[in-house]
C-alpha cells in the first residue's frame, strides 16, 4: 500500500485546479536576470555610469575626485546652529548719533525713532535679512552731548547712561517684521493705500528684555524705570537731571503706545498722501479690532 | 499674538529703609490721544513716581550705597600707557577726592574703620584719593572709581558671622579626629624609639 502521493500525481492534481499557464504567469529564474541599476546612486565608479569618453564623463555634483568634498570635510560647529532664526540689531554708536545730530540729519526737537534714523540714509538696515532694528552702542559716551528722546530696539547699559546723563530719555521698543518694513520706508507703505496695522507684541524670548526697567523696555513699569534711572546715575557718577524742570518736558515724555507704529498716527487709519487726508473708519467693530 | 498681560500687584517699594523718596516724576504722555484697550496705565497702576533720597546718614544707619556726588571732587587727567593720540590728548583718567573725617554721608562705624585702614594712605589734610585709568573711556573709569569707593565702604561694616549649630558640631568632630591622629602618630614614634633601646 502506498501512502502519500507521487510527484506526478501532485502535479496532475495541481493542473486540475490552477489557472491556465500563460506568459504572464511564468516568471524568470532569479539568477538569469541582472538587477537594472536605474535609480540614483546605483551607478558606481568614478565616471558614474557615463563611460570614459571625455565628452560624456561628467562627475556628480560636489564630488572632487580622489578628495573628500569640501562640504563634508569640515565638521559641523554648534555656534552657527539656528543662525537663520536669530534676530540681529545692526549697531549705531553714540559717535554716529552725535554726527547725525551735528550735521542736522536728525531733528532733535522731535522724538527720534527708527524711521528718523533710516531717513538719514546713513544707516543700513534690511528687515528681510533678520535685522530687527537699532542697537545703540556706547562708543562715544564721553563726547555725546545732546538732549534727545530716543527710541531704539536694543541698548547697552553704558549707552543708556550716556543719554540720560545729558537730560535725554531712551526707550527700547520691539517692532515686528511688517512694522519694520513700514517704518523703514513709510512713503512706500502709504502709497499702497493700506490701513496702518497694529504693532505686534514681542516674541517669547524677547519679552523679558522689553518688560524690564533696567533696559528701559517699552512695556516696563514707569515707576521702576524712575528707580533704575537713579541707580544708573549713581553707578556712572552724574547728577540725574530733573525732567519736570526742563522746557522740553512735553517732547521728552512723548511715547508711542505699544500698538502704535508712527507718532501721531493710530492703527486703522489710511493715509492719503496725494490728497493729504487721513481716512478713519466709522465701523465700530473695525475700530474695536484696531484698538485691541 | 495675544496681548501679554503683566500682573503688577504691589507698588514697588525701595529695598533700603534709608532711601526715602525724591521728586522725580516720570509720567508718560501719549502722542495724541491714542490709547489701546489695555494701556500701560491699566497694567501698572501708578500715576506718578516720586523717589526721595536720604542724603544725611545718621550714626547707627547702614550704608545704603548712595554717594552724594556734590561732596566729592572729581577731576580728570590723561592716562598713562600706550594708546597713541587718543591716550596723549584725551583726559580719561578719573580721580576722586574727599575729606574722610568730615564725610557725613558715610555712617560713623564705617568711617571710623576706614580712617584706621586708610590711615597711611590719606593726604596731609586728611583727604582720601581713588584713581582709575582702567579703560579707554572717562565714562567707564568714573563708574569704576565709584564702584571701588562703594566696595571700600561696604567692607568696613561689622560682619557678624553666625556659625550654624550643625557646623559647630562638625568642627568639634574634626578637631577631635585631628587630635586622635596626632596622638596615634605620637604613640607610634614613641614605640619606635623604645624599640631602639637596649634591653635592660
Coordinates of C-alpha atoms in Angstrom, one line a residue:
Chain A
X1 CA 0.0 0.0 0.0
X2 CA 1.5 3.4 -1.0
X3 CA 0.8 6.3 1.4
X4 CA 1.2 9.8 0.2
X5 CA 1.1 11.0 -3.3
X6 CA 3.6 10.6 -6.1
X7 CA 5.2 13.7 -7.6
X8 CA 3.4 13.1 -10.8
X9 CA 0.1 12.7 -9.0
X10 CA 0.8 16.0 -7.2
X11 CA 1.4 17.8 -10.4
X12 CA -1.7 16.5 -12.1
X13 CA -3.8 17.4 -9.2
X14 CA -2.5 21.0 -9.3
X15 CA -3.0 21.2 -13.0
X16 CA -6.7 20.5 -12.5
X17 CA -7.0 23.4 -10.0
X18 CA -4.6 26.1 -11.2
X19 CA -5.4 28.6 -13.9
X20 CA -4.1 28.2 -17.4
X21 CA -0.4 28.9 -17.8
X22 CA 0.4 31.9 -19.9
X23 CA 3.5 34.1 -20.3
X24 CA 2.0 36.3 -17.6
X25 CA 2.0 33.5 -15.1
X26 CA 5.5 32.4 -15.7
X27 CA 8.4 34.2 -14.0
X28 CA 12.1 34.2 -14.8
X29 CA 14.7 32.2 -13.0
X30 CA 16.3 34.6 -10.4
X31 CA 20.0 34.2 -11.4
X32 CA 19.4 34.7 -15.1
X33 CA 18.2 38.3 -14.6
X34 CA 20.5 41.1 -13.7
X35 CA 19.4 44.0 -11.4
X36 CA 18.8 47.0 -13.5
X37 CA 20.7 50.0 -12.0
X38 CA 18.4 52.8 -13.0
X39 CA 18.0 54.6 -9.7
X40 CA 20.1 57.5 -8.3
X41 CA 23.3 56.3 -6.7
X42 CA 23.2 52.9 -8.5
X43 CA 25.9 53.8 -11.0
X44 CA 29.2 53.4 -9.2
X45 CA 32.7 54.2 -10.2
X46 CA 34.4 57.5 -10.8
X47 CA 32.7 58.2 -14.1
X48 CA 29.2 57.4 -12.6
X49 CA 27.9 55.2 -15.4
X50 CA 28.7 57.7 -18.1
X51 CA 31.7 55.9 -19.7
X52 CA 35.3 57.0 -20.2
X53 CA 34.9 59.3 -23.1
X54 CA 35.7 62.9 -22.1
X55 CA 32.5 64.4 -23.7
X56 CA 30.3 62.1 -21.6
X57 CA 32.2 61.8 -18.3
X58 CA 30.8 64.4 -16.0
X59 CA 31.2 64.0 -12.3
X60 CA 28.5 64.1 -9.7
X61 CA 27.7 67.5 -8.2
X62 CA 30.0 68.1 -5.2
X63 CA 32.5 65.3 -6.0
X64 CA 36.1 66.3 -6.1
X65 CA 37.7 63.1 -7.4
X66 CA 40.0 61.3 -5.0
X67 CA 39.4 64.0 -2.4
X68 CA 36.9 64.5 0.4
X69 CA 34.4 67.1 -0.8
X70 CA 34.6 70.5 0.8
X71 CA 31.2 70.4 2.4
X72 CA 31.9 67.0 4.0
X73 CA 35.5 67.7 5.0
X74 CA 34.8 70.2 7.8
X75 CA 32.9 69.2 10.9
X76 CA 29.7 70.9 11.9
X77 CA 30.0 73.7 14.5
X78 CA 27.5 74.4 17.2
X79 CA 27.9 78.1 17.2
X80 CA 26.1 78.7 14.0
X81 CA 23.2 76.5 14.7
X82 CA 19.8 78.2 14.1
X83 CA 21.6 81.3 12.9
X84 CA 18.7 81.9 10.5
X85 CA 16.2 82.2 13.3
X86 CA 18.2 84.7 15.4
X87 CA 17.5 88.4 15.4
X88 CA 20.2 90.9 14.5
X89 CA 20.4 94.5 15.5
X90 CA 22.8 96.5 13.3
X91 CA 24.6 99.0 15.6
X92 CA 24.5 102.7 15.8
X93 CA 27.2 104.1 18.0
X94 CA 26.8 107.3 20.1
X95 CA 29.5 108.8 17.9
X96 CA 27.4 108.1 14.8
X97 CA 24.3 109.6 16.5
X98 CA 26.2 112.7 17.5
X99 CA 27.4 113.2 14.0
X100 CA 23.9 112.8 12.6
X101 CA 22.7 115.4 15.1
X102 CA 25.6 117.8 14.4
X103 CA 25.1 117.6 10.7
X104 CA 21.3 118.3 11.0
X105 CA 20.3 115.0 9.6
X106 CA 18.1 114.3 12.5
X107 CA 15.7 116.8 14.2
X108 CA 16.2 116.7 18.0
X109 CA 13.2 118.9 18.6
X110 CA 11.1 115.8 18.0
X111 CA 11.4 112.3 19.2
X112 CA 13.9 110.2 17.3
X113 CA 12.9 106.7 16.3
X114 CA 13.9 104.0 13.8
X115 CA 12.2 105.9 11.0
X116 CA 14.2 109.1 11.6
X117 CA 17.5 107.2 11.6
X118 CA 16.6 105.3 8.4
X119 CA 15.6 108.6 6.7
X120 CA 19.1 109.9 7.1
X121 CA 20.2 107.3 4.5
X122 CA 23.3 106.6 6.5
X123 CA 22.0 103.6 8.3
X124 CA 22.0 100.2 6.5
X125 CA 19.2 98.1 7.8
X126 CA 17.4 95.2 6.0
X127 CA 14.4 93.7 7.7
X128 CA 14.5 90.9 5.1
X129 CA 17.8 89.8 6.5
X130 CA 16.6 89.3 10.0
X131 CA 17.5 92.8 11.1
X132 CA 15.2 93.9 13.8
X133 CA 16.3 97.5 14.4
X134 CA 18.9 99.7 16.0
X135 CA 21.4 98.6 18.6
X136 CA 22.8 101.6 20.5
X137 CA 26.4 101.0 21.4
X138 CA 28.4 103.0 23.9
X139 CA 31.3 104.0 21.8
X140 CA 31.5 107.8 22.1
X141 CA 29.9 108.0 25.5
X142 CA 32.5 110.6 26.5
X143 CA 31.7 113.0 23.7
X144 CA 28.0 112.6 23.4
X145 CA 26.2 115.9 24.3
X146 CA 22.7 116.0 23.1
X147 CA 19.3 116.0 24.8
X148 CA 17.0 113.7 22.9
X149 CA 14.0 111.5 23.2
X150 CA 15.3 108.3 21.6
X151 CA 13.6 105.0 20.8
X152 CA 15.8 102.1 19.8
X153 CA 15.4 98.4 19.7
X154 CA 18.5 97.4 21.8
X155 CA 20.8 99.4 24.0
X156 CA 23.6 98.7 26.4
X157 CA 23.6 100.0 29.9
X158 CA 26.5 102.3 29.3
X159 CA 24.8 103.9 26.3
X160 CA 21.6 104.4 28.3
X161 CA 23.6 106.2 30.9
X162 CA 25.2 108.4 28.4
X163 CA 21.9 109.5 27.0
X164 CA 20.3 110.1 30.4
X165 CA 23.3 112.0 31.7
X166 CA 22.6 114.7 29.1
X167 CA 19.0 115.0 30.2
X168 CA 17.5 112.8 27.5
X169 CA 15.1 109.9 27.5
X170 CA 15.7 106.5 26.0
X171 CA 13.3 103.6 25.5
X172 CA 13.7 100.2 23.8
X173 CA 10.8 99.0 21.7
X174 CA 10.0 96.0 19.7
X175 CA 8.7 96.1 16.1
X176 CA 7.6 93.0 14.2
X177 CA 8.8 92.4 10.7
X178 CA 5.9 94.1 8.9
X179 CA 6.1 97.2 11.1
X180 CA 9.8 97.3 10.4
X181 CA 9.3 97.4 6.7
X182 CA 6.7 100.1 7.1
X183 CA 8.9 102.2 9.3
X184 CA 11.9 101.9 7.0
X185 CA 10.0 103.3 4.1
X186 CA 6.8 105.0 5.3
X187 CA 6.1 106.6 1.9
X188 CA 6.1 103.4 0.1
X189 CA 3.6 102.0 2.6
X190 CA 1.3 104.9 2.4
X191 CA 1.2 104.8 -1.4
X192 CA -0.2 101.3 -1.1
X193 CA -3.4 102.7 0.5
X194 CA -3.5 100.1 3.2
X195 CA -4.6 100.9 6.7
X196 CA -1.8 101.2 9.3
X197 CA -1.6 97.9 11.1
X198 CA -1.2 97.2 14.8
X199 CA 2.3 96.6 16.1
X200 CA 2.6 93.0 17.3
X201 CA 3.9 92.0 20.7
X202 CA 7.5 90.8 21.2
X203 CA 8.2 87.1 20.9
X204 CA 8.7 84.9 24.0
X205 CA 12.5 85.2 24.1
X206 CA 12.3 89.0 23.9
X207 CA 9.6 89.6 26.5
X208 CA 11.9 89.7 29.4
X209 CA 14.1 92.4 27.8
X210 CA 11.2 94.6 26.8
X211 CA 9.3 94.4 30.1
X212 CA 12.3 95.1 32.3
X213 CA 13.1 98.6 33.6
X214 CA 16.9 98.3 33.6
X215 CA 16.8 98.0 29.8
X216 CA 14.1 100.8 29.6
X217 CA 11.7 98.4 27.9
X218 CA 8.5 100.0 26.5
X219 CA 6.4 97.5 28.4
X220 CA 8.1 98.1 31.7
X221 CA 6.7 99.8 34.8
X222 CA 7.3 103.5 34.6
X223 CA 7.9 103.6 38.4
X224 CA 10.6 101.0 38.2
X225 CA 12.2 103.0 35.3
X226 CA 12.4 106.0 37.5
X227 CA 14.2 104.0 40.1
X228 CA 16.6 102.5 37.5
X229 CA 17.4 106.0 36.2
X230 CA 18.6 106.9 39.7
X231 CA 20.5 103.7 40.1
X232 CA 22.3 104.3 36.8
X233 CA 23.1 107.9 37.8
X234 CA 24.7 106.7 40.9
X235 CA 26.6 104.0 39.1
X236 CA 28.0 106.2 36.4
X237 CA 28.6 109.2 38.6
X238 CA 26.3 112.0 37.3
X239 CA 23.5 114.0 38.8
X240 CA 20.2 112.9 37.5
X241 CA 18.6 115.8 35.6
X242 CA 15.1 116.8 36.7
X243 CA 12.9 116.3 33.7
X244 CA 9.9 118.3 35.0
X245 CA 12.0 121.5 35.1
X246 CA 13.1 121.0 31.5
X247 CA 11.4 123.3 28.9
X248 CA 11.2 120.3 26.6
X249 CA 9.4 118.2 29.1
X250 CA 6.4 117.6 26.8
X251 CA 8.6 116.4 23.9
X252 CA 10.7 114.2 26.2
X253 CA 7.7 112.5 27.7
X254 CA 6.2 111.6 24.3
X255 CA 6.0 107.9 23.8
X256 CA 4.3 105.5 21.4
X257 CA 1.6 103.2 22.6
X258 CA 2.6 99.5 22.4
X259 CA 0.3 99.1 19.4
X260 CA 1.4 102.3 17.6
X261 CA 3.9 102.3 14.7
X262 CA 4.1 106.1 14.0
X263 CA 3.9 109.1 16.3
X264 CA 0.6 110.7 15.9
X265 CA -1.0 108.0 13.7
X266 CA -3.3 105.3 15.0
X267 CA -3.6 101.8 13.7
X268 CA -6.6 101.5 11.4
X269 CA -6.1 104.9 9.7
X270 CA -5.5 105.2 6.0
X271 CA -3.1 108.0 5.0
X272 CA -3.7 109.5 1.5
X273 CA -0.5 111.4 0.6
X274 CA -1.8 112.7 -2.7
X275 CA -4.9 114.4 -1.3
X276 CA -3.2 114.9 2.0
X277 CA -6.1 113.5 4.1
X278 CA -6.4 110.7 6.6
X279 CA -9.3 108.3 6.4
X280 CA -10.6 106.8 9.6
X281 CA -13.1 104.0 9.9
X282 CA -16.6 104.6 11.2
X283 CA -17.4 100.9 11.7
X284 CA -17.3 100.1 15.5
X285 CA -16.1 96.5 15.0
X286 CA -13.2 97.7 12.9
X287 CA -12.2 100.3 15.4
X288 CA -12.5 97.8 18.2
X289 CA -10.2 95.5 16.4
X290 CA -7.6 98.1 15.8
X291 CA -7.7 99.3 19.4
X292 CA -7.3 95.8 20.9
Chain B
X1 CA -0.3 87.0 19.0
X2 CA -2.3 87.5 22.2
X3 CA -1.6 90.6 24.2
X4 CA 0.6 89.8 27.2
X5 CA -0.9 90.9 30.5
X6 CA 1.7 91.6 33.1
X7 CA 0.4 91.4 36.7
X8 CA 1.8 94.1 38.9
X9 CA 0.2 93.6 42.3
X10 CA 2.1 95.9 44.6
X11 CA 3.6 99.3 44.1
X12 CA 7.3 98.8 44.1
X13 CA 9.0 99.8 47.4
X14 CA 12.7 100.5 47.8
X15 CA 14.9 97.9 49.4
X16 CA 16.6 100.0 51.8
X17 CA 14.8 101.8 54.6
X18 CA 17.3 104.6 54.4
X19 CA 16.5 105.7 50.9
X20 CA 13.4 107.9 51.0
X21 CA 11.6 109.3 48.1
X22 CA 12.8 112.2 46.0
X23 CA 10.7 114.1 43.5
X24 CA 11.4 112.6 40.1
X25 CA 8.2 112.5 38.2
X26 CA 8.3 110.2 35.2
X27 CA 4.9 110.3 33.7
X28 CA 4.4 109.3 30.2
X29 CA 2.3 111.3 27.8
X30 CA 0.9 109.7 24.8
X31 CA 1.3 111.3 21.4
X32 CA -2.2 112.5 20.6
X33 CA -4.9 110.6 22.4
X34 CA -4.5 107.1 21.1
X35 CA -4.7 104.6 23.9
X36 CA -5.2 100.9 23.2
X37 CA -7.8 98.8 25.1
X38 CA -5.2 97.6 27.6
X39 CA -2.9 100.5 28.0
X40 CA 0.2 100.6 30.2
X41 CA -1.6 102.7 32.8
X42 CA -4.1 99.9 33.5
X43 CA -1.4 97.3 33.8
X44 CA 0.8 99.5 36.0
X45 CA -1.5 101.4 38.3
X46 CA 0.8 104.3 39.1
X47 CA 0.2 107.9 38.4
X48 CA 3.4 109.5 39.4
X49 CA 6.8 108.3 40.5
X50 CA 8.5 110.0 43.4
X51 CA 11.8 109.0 44.7
X52 CA 13.5 110.8 47.5
X53 CA 16.9 110.2 48.8
X54 CA 18.1 110.4 52.4
X55 CA 21.3 112.3 51.9
X56 CA 22.4 112.5 55.6
X57 CA 23.3 109.3 57.2
X58 CA 22.8 109.0 60.9
X59 CA 25.1 107.2 63.3
X60 CA 23.5 103.9 63.5
X61 CA 22.4 103.6 60.0
X62 CA 23.8 101.1 57.5
X63 CA 25.4 102.4 54.3
X64 CA 22.7 102.4 51.7
X65 CA 25.0 102.7 48.7
X66 CA 24.1 106.2 47.9
X67 CA 27.1 108.6 47.3
X68 CA 26.3 112.3 47.0
X69 CA 28.4 113.4 44.1
X70 CA 28.5 117.1 45.2
X71 CA 30.6 116.1 48.2
X72 CA 33.3 114.6 46.1
X73 CA 35.9 116.4 44.0
X74 CA 36.0 114.7 40.6
X75 CA 38.9 115.6 38.4
X76 CA 40.3 114.0 35.2
X77 CA 43.7 113.9 33.6
X78 CA 45.5 112.0 30.9
X79 CA 46.1 108.3 31.4
X80 CA 49.4 106.5 31.3
X81 CA 50.3 103.7 29.0
X82 CA 50.1 103.2 25.3
X83 CA 47.2 104.3 23.1
X84 CA 48.5 106.8 20.6
X85 CA 47.0 110.2 20.0
X86 CA 43.9 109.3 22.0
X87 CA 45.9 108.5 25.1
X88 CA 48.1 111.5 24.7
X89 CA 45.3 114.1 24.3
X90 CA 42.1 112.9 26.0
X91 CA 41.5 113.1 29.8
X92 CA 40.4 109.6 30.5
X93 CA 41.9 109.1 34.0
X94 CA 39.5 109.9 36.8
X95 CA 40.4 110.9 40.3
X96 CA 38.1 111.3 43.3
X97 CA 39.0 113.1 46.4
X98 CA 37.1 113.9 49.6
X99 CA 37.9 114.6 53.2
X100 CA 37.3 111.4 55.0
X101 CA 36.8 112.6 58.6
X102 CA 34.1 115.2 57.7
X103 CA 32.2 112.9 55.3
X104 CA 28.8 112.8 57.0
X105 CA 27.3 110.7 54.3
X106 CA 29.4 107.7 55.4
X107 CA 27.9 106.1 58.5
X108 CA 30.0 106.6 61.6
X109 CA 31.1 103.0 62.1
X110 CA 32.3 102.7 58.6
X111 CA 34.0 106.0 58.7
X112 CA 36.0 105.1 61.8
X113 CA 37.1 101.8 60.4
X114 CA 38.1 103.4 57.1
X115 CA 40.2 106.0 59.0
X116 CA 42.1 103.2 60.7
X117 CA 42.5 101.2 57.5
X118 CA 43.5 104.1 55.2
X119 CA 45.5 105.9 57.8
X120 CA 48.7 105.7 55.8
X121 CA 47.0 106.5 52.5
X122 CA 45.4 109.8 53.4
X123 CA 46.9 113.1 52.4
X124 CA 48.3 115.6 54.9
X125 CA 44.9 117.3 55.1
X126 CA 43.1 114.0 55.5
X127 CA 41.7 113.5 52.0
X128 CA 41.1 110.1 50.6
X129 CA 42.1 109.7 46.9
X130 CA 40.9 107.0 44.5
X131 CA 42.1 106.9 40.9
X132 CA 41.3 104.9 37.9
X133 CA 42.6 104.6 34.3
X134 CA 41.4 101.1 33.7
X135 CA 39.5 101.7 30.4
X136 CA 39.8 104.0 27.5
X137 CA 36.7 105.9 28.4
X138 CA 36.2 108.6 31.1
X139 CA 32.6 107.5 31.4
X140 CA 33.6 103.9 32.4
X141 CA 36.6 105.0 34.6
X142 CA 34.3 107.1 36.7
X143 CA 32.0 104.1 37.2
X144 CA 35.0 102.1 38.2
X145 CA 36.1 104.6 40.8
X146 CA 32.6 104.9 42.3
X147 CA 32.3 101.1 42.5
X148 CA 35.6 100.8 44.3
X149 CA 34.6 103.5 46.7
X150 CA 31.3 101.7 47.5
X151 CA 33.1 98.4 48.0
X152 CA 35.6 100.0 50.4
X153 CA 32.7 101.5 52.5
X154 CA 30.7 98.3 52.4
X155 CA 33.6 96.1 53.5
X156 CA 34.1 98.3 56.6
X157 CA 30.8 97.1 58.1
X158 CA 31.0 94.8 61.1
X159 CA 30.0 91.5 59.6
X160 CA 28.7 89.1 62.2
X161 CA 29.3 85.5 61.0
X162 CA 26.9 83.2 62.7
X163 CA 28.1 79.7 62.7
X164 CA 25.2 77.2 62.5
X165 CA 24.9 74.7 65.4
X166 CA 25.5 71.8 63.0
X167 CA 28.6 73.4 61.8
X168 CA 29.9 73.8 65.4
X169 CA 29.3 70.1 65.9
X170 CA 31.2 69.3 62.7
X171 CA 34.1 71.5 63.6
X172 CA 34.4 69.8 67.0
X173 CA 34.3 66.4 65.4
X174 CA 37.1 67.3 63.1
X175 CA 39.2 68.7 65.9
X176 CA 38.8 65.5 67.9
X177 CA 39.7 63.4 64.9
X178 CA 42.8 65.5 64.2
X179 CA 43.8 65.2 67.9
X180 CA 43.4 61.4 67.8
X181 CA 45.5 61.2 64.7
X182 CA 48.2 63.3 66.4
X183 CA 48.2 61.0 69.4
X184 CA 48.4 57.9 67.2
X185 CA 51.4 59.3 65.4
X186 CA 53.0 60.2 68.8
X187 CA 52.4 56.7 70.1
X188 CA 53.9 55.1 67.0
X189 CA 57.0 57.2 67.2
X190 CA 57.4 56.6 70.9
X191 CA 57.2 52.8 70.2
X192 CA 59.9 53.1 67.5
X193 CA 62.1 54.9 69.9
X194 CA 61.6 52.4 72.7
X195 CA 62.4 49.5 70.4
X196 CA 65.8 51.0 69.7
X197 CA 66.7 51.0 73.4
X198 CA 68.8 48.2 74.7
X199 CA 67.1 45.6 76.7
X200 CA 68.0 46.1 80.3

